[in-house]
Short mmCIF file of C-alpha atoms and ligand atoms in Angstrom, two decimals:
data_model
loop_
_atom_site.label_atom_id
_atom_site.label_comp_id
_atom_site.label_asym_id
_atom_site.label_seq_id
_atom_site.Cartn_x
_atom_site.Cartn_y
_atom_site.Cartn_z
CA MET A 17 28.35 23.25 -16.80
CA ALA A 18 26.64 22.78 -19.99
CA ALA A 19 24.37 19.78 -20.91
CA SER A 20 26.25 19.14 -24.22
CA LYS A 21 29.88 18.71 -22.59
CA LYS A 22 31.28 15.52 -23.28
CA ILE A 23 31.17 12.97 -20.34
CA ASP A 24 34.23 10.57 -20.01
CA VAL A 25 33.77 7.06 -18.41
CA PHE A 26 35.18 7.34 -14.63
CA ILE A 27 34.25 3.78 -13.53
CA SER A 28 32.69 1.32 -16.11
CA GLN A 29 29.32 -0.67 -16.07
CA ASP A 30 31.20 -3.73 -15.58
CA ALA A 31 33.49 -2.55 -12.87
CA ILE A 32 30.28 -1.57 -10.90
CA LYS A 33 28.80 -4.68 -11.70
CA THR A 34 31.46 -6.78 -10.20
CA ARG A 35 31.72 -4.35 -7.26
CA VAL A 36 28.13 -4.31 -6.25
CA LYS A 37 28.27 -8.19 -6.42
CA GLU A 38 31.39 -8.29 -4.21
CA LEU A 39 29.52 -5.92 -1.48
CA ALA A 40 26.35 -7.87 -1.47
CA ASP A 41 28.49 -11.05 -1.01
CA LEU A 42 30.03 -9.32 2.21
CA ILE A 43 26.73 -8.44 3.38
CA ASN A 44 25.41 -11.98 3.02
CA ARG A 45 28.52 -13.45 4.73
CA ASP A 46 27.89 -10.99 7.74
CA TYR A 47 24.34 -11.26 8.07
CA GLN A 48 23.70 -14.82 7.49
CA ASN A 49 20.18 -15.83 8.34
CA GLN A 50 19.24 -12.59 9.90
CA GLU A 51 16.47 -10.36 8.37
CA ILE A 52 17.85 -7.03 7.51
CA ILE A 53 16.45 -3.64 6.19
CA LEU A 54 18.33 -1.57 3.73
CA VAL A 55 17.69 2.26 3.67
CA CYS A 56 17.92 3.34 0.21
CA VAL A 57 19.00 7.32 0.39
CA LEU A 58 17.00 9.05 -2.22
CA ASN A 59 17.32 9.99 -5.20
CA GLY A 60 21.13 9.24 -5.79
CA SER A 61 21.09 5.73 -4.56
CA PHE A 62 17.98 4.11 -6.21
CA ILE A 63 19.97 2.64 -8.77
CA PHE A 64 22.82 1.16 -6.59
CA CYS A 65 20.11 -0.29 -3.92
CA ALA A 66 18.26 -1.79 -6.70
CA ASP A 67 21.15 -3.87 -7.98
CA LEU A 68 22.62 -4.62 -4.53
CA VAL A 69 19.11 -5.68 -3.27
CA ARG A 70 18.89 -7.93 -6.33
CA ASN A 71 22.20 -9.86 -5.18
CA ILE A 72 21.21 -10.20 -1.45
CA LYS A 73 20.22 -13.57 -0.43
CA VAL A 74 19.19 -12.89 3.59
CA PRO A 75 15.76 -11.87 4.20
CA VAL A 76 15.18 -8.45 3.21
CA GLN A 77 13.34 -5.22 3.40
CA ILE A 78 13.70 -1.96 1.68
CA GLU A 79 12.91 1.42 3.16
CA MET A 80 13.58 5.00 1.52
CA VAL A 81 14.45 8.01 3.01
CA SER A 82 14.98 11.51 1.42
CA LEU A 83 17.10 14.31 2.81
CA SER A 84 17.96 17.68 1.14
CA SER A 85 21.62 18.82 1.33
CA TYR A 86 22.49 19.65 -2.18
CA GLU A 87 22.22 22.48 -4.51
CA GLY A 88 24.08 22.02 -7.97
CA SER A 89 27.77 20.96 -7.15
CA GLN A 90 28.22 22.77 -4.04
CA SER A 91 27.41 21.15 -0.36
CA THR A 92 25.43 23.79 1.56
CA GLY A 93 26.06 21.83 4.55
CA GLU A 94 22.20 22.02 5.98
CA VAL A 95 20.49 18.75 6.06
CA SER A 96 16.86 18.11 6.81
CA PHE A 97 14.35 15.72 6.22
CA ARG A 98 12.13 15.11 3.13
CA LEU A 99 10.85 11.62 3.76
CA ASP A 100 11.58 9.25 6.69
CA VAL A 101 10.82 5.30 6.90
CA LYS A 102 7.54 4.28 7.54
CA GLN A 103 8.07 1.41 9.94
CA SER A 104 9.56 1.06 13.35
CA LEU A 105 13.17 0.23 13.30
CA VAL A 106 13.49 -0.95 16.83
CA GLY A 107 15.56 -4.08 17.21
CA LYS A 108 16.19 -4.26 13.43
CA HIS A 109 19.30 -4.67 11.28
CA VAL A 110 19.87 -1.68 9.35
CA ILE A 111 22.02 -0.91 6.75
CA LEU A 112 22.15 2.38 5.14
CA VAL A 113 22.63 2.63 1.24
CA GLU A 114 24.49 5.76 0.00
CA ASP A 115 25.40 7.00 -3.49
CA ILE A 116 28.41 8.76 -2.14
CA VAL A 117 29.83 10.23 0.87
CA ASP A 118 31.61 13.57 0.23
CA THR A 119 32.01 16.14 2.95
CA GLY A 120 30.09 13.31 5.28
CA LEU A 121 27.52 15.81 6.46
CA THR A 122 24.37 14.29 5.11
CA ILE A 123 24.90 10.68 6.16
CA SER A 124 26.36 11.67 9.35
CA PHE A 125 22.99 13.39 10.26
CA LEU A 126 21.06 10.54 9.06
CA LEU A 127 23.57 7.98 11.08
CA LYS A 128 22.80 10.16 14.12
CA HIS A 129 18.97 10.07 13.55
CA MET A 130 18.82 6.31 12.78
CA LYS A 131 20.88 5.49 15.97
CA LEU A 132 17.89 7.10 18.01
CA LYS A 133 15.46 4.64 16.60
CA ASN A 134 16.61 1.66 19.05
CA VAL A 135 17.75 -0.29 16.10
CA ALA A 136 19.67 -4.10 16.82
CA SER A 137 22.62 -2.95 14.43
CA LEU A 138 23.29 -0.05 12.02
CA LYS A 139 25.82 -0.10 9.03
CA LEU A 140 26.75 2.10 6.20
CA CYS A 141 27.06 0.80 2.67
CA SER A 142 28.23 3.42 0.14
CA LEU A 143 29.07 3.11 -3.38
CA LEU A 144 31.65 5.97 -3.33
CA LEU A 145 33.65 7.82 -1.00
CA LYS A 146 35.61 10.89 -1.62
CA ARG A 147 37.78 10.72 1.47
CA ALA A 148 39.83 13.83 0.61
CA ARG A 149 36.24 15.74 0.80
CA LEU A 150 35.21 14.65 4.38
CA LYS A 151 34.65 17.39 6.82
CA ILE A 152 33.55 14.82 9.75
CA GLU A 153 34.65 11.04 10.26
CA VAL A 154 32.15 8.60 8.66
CA PRO A 155 32.22 4.99 9.43
CA VAL A 156 32.02 3.13 6.01
CA ASP A 157 31.16 -0.58 6.88
CA TYR A 158 30.75 -1.54 3.07
CA LEU A 159 32.54 0.86 0.27
CA GLY A 160 32.46 0.31 -3.46
CA PHE A 161 35.03 2.57 -4.41
CA ASP A 162 37.57 5.46 -3.05
CA ILE A 163 37.67 8.01 -5.46
CA GLU A 164 39.43 11.15 -5.95
CA ASP A 165 37.78 14.76 -5.56
CA LYS A 166 36.04 14.89 -8.86
CA PHE A 167 32.17 15.51 -9.63
CA VAL A 168 30.64 12.36 -11.03
CA ILE A 169 27.49 11.75 -12.44
CA GLY A 170 25.47 8.67 -13.56
CA TYR A 171 24.26 5.41 -12.09
CA GLY A 172 21.61 7.22 -9.83
CA LEU A 173 24.17 10.44 -9.50
CA ASP A 174 22.87 13.86 -10.72
CA TYR A 175 23.90 16.94 -11.68
CA ASP A 176 21.10 19.28 -11.41
CA GLY A 177 18.68 16.34 -11.64
CA LEU A 178 20.42 15.15 -14.69
CA TYR A 179 22.51 12.17 -15.97
CA ARG A 180 21.06 9.77 -13.19
CA GLU A 181 19.85 7.10 -16.22
CA LEU A 182 23.94 6.82 -17.46
CA PRO A 183 24.81 3.12 -16.72
CA TYR A 184 28.25 3.91 -15.64
CA ILE A 185 29.77 6.70 -13.44
CA GLY A 186 31.14 9.55 -15.50
CA VAL A 187 33.06 12.80 -15.18
CA TYR A 188 32.94 15.74 -17.52
CA GLY A 189 35.41 15.85 -20.07
CA ALA A 190 37.86 18.37 -20.59
P1 IMP B 19 27.87 14.97 1.66
O1 IMP B 19 26.71 15.71 2.75
O2 IMP B 19 28.38 16.50 1.18
O3 IMP B 19 28.52 14.00 2.08
O4 IMP B 19 26.97 14.91 0.30
C1 IMP B 19 26.24 13.90 -0.14
C2 IMP B 19 25.30 14.10 -1.22
O5 IMP B 19 25.62 15.03 -2.09
C3 IMP B 19 25.28 12.76 -2.02
O6 IMP B 19 24.45 11.91 -1.49
C4 IMP B 19 25.05 13.20 -3.38
O7 IMP B 19 23.59 13.53 -3.54
C5 IMP B 19 25.75 14.70 -3.13
N1 IMP B 19 27.03 14.59 -4.12
C6 IMP B 19 28.15 14.68 -3.13
N2 IMP B 19 29.13 14.55 -4.44
C7 IMP B 19 28.44 14.14 -5.69
C8 IMP B 19 29.30 14.08 -6.94
O8 IMP B 19 30.29 13.97 -7.04
N3 IMP B 19 28.23 13.80 -7.84
C9 IMP B 19 26.67 13.81 -7.63
N4 IMP B 19 26.25 13.97 -6.16
C10 IMP B 19 27.28 14.45 -5.43
#
């Protein structure tokens, strides 16, 4: 894919802003006065997580994890840890914050791993889901947008490390 190719807006900045606020409101409603830990799945969800957390009204901590599973625009299906959470999650209310669930292999690996940590509760918040691409059932508790099978970039999502800075979610134009 050439770096100079035209990028079309797929989900606008305004639509993202509205939906992120709605997701945060759902989380605020569900957790009331309970403390939560948002686990930001790097690198793709750093912008989503930053916007989400600024709309959260319950006590909240942020942790980061990093997994490797993707090369270029094709999933390899192999997942491994680059960075795990720094604190004990025993008895904590944990929400994993993901940019996109594609085949579901990455987040399933992470959900299984997190369940072993004896958390009080574990939920998944994903900005995007490509339902048609799922290879495994994934329970997305808080979903931003259910999208068709397109490779998307921007708002944290990359193609070979580029385009994360775009304020909207885009696709390569024809
Ligand atoms: P999965 O394991 O196939 O669900 O892949 C999840 C990861 O693949 C995401 O966290 C993204 O980093 C990456 N990914 C999947 N689809 C896209 C896309 O359309 N654009 C950018 N990254 C993607």
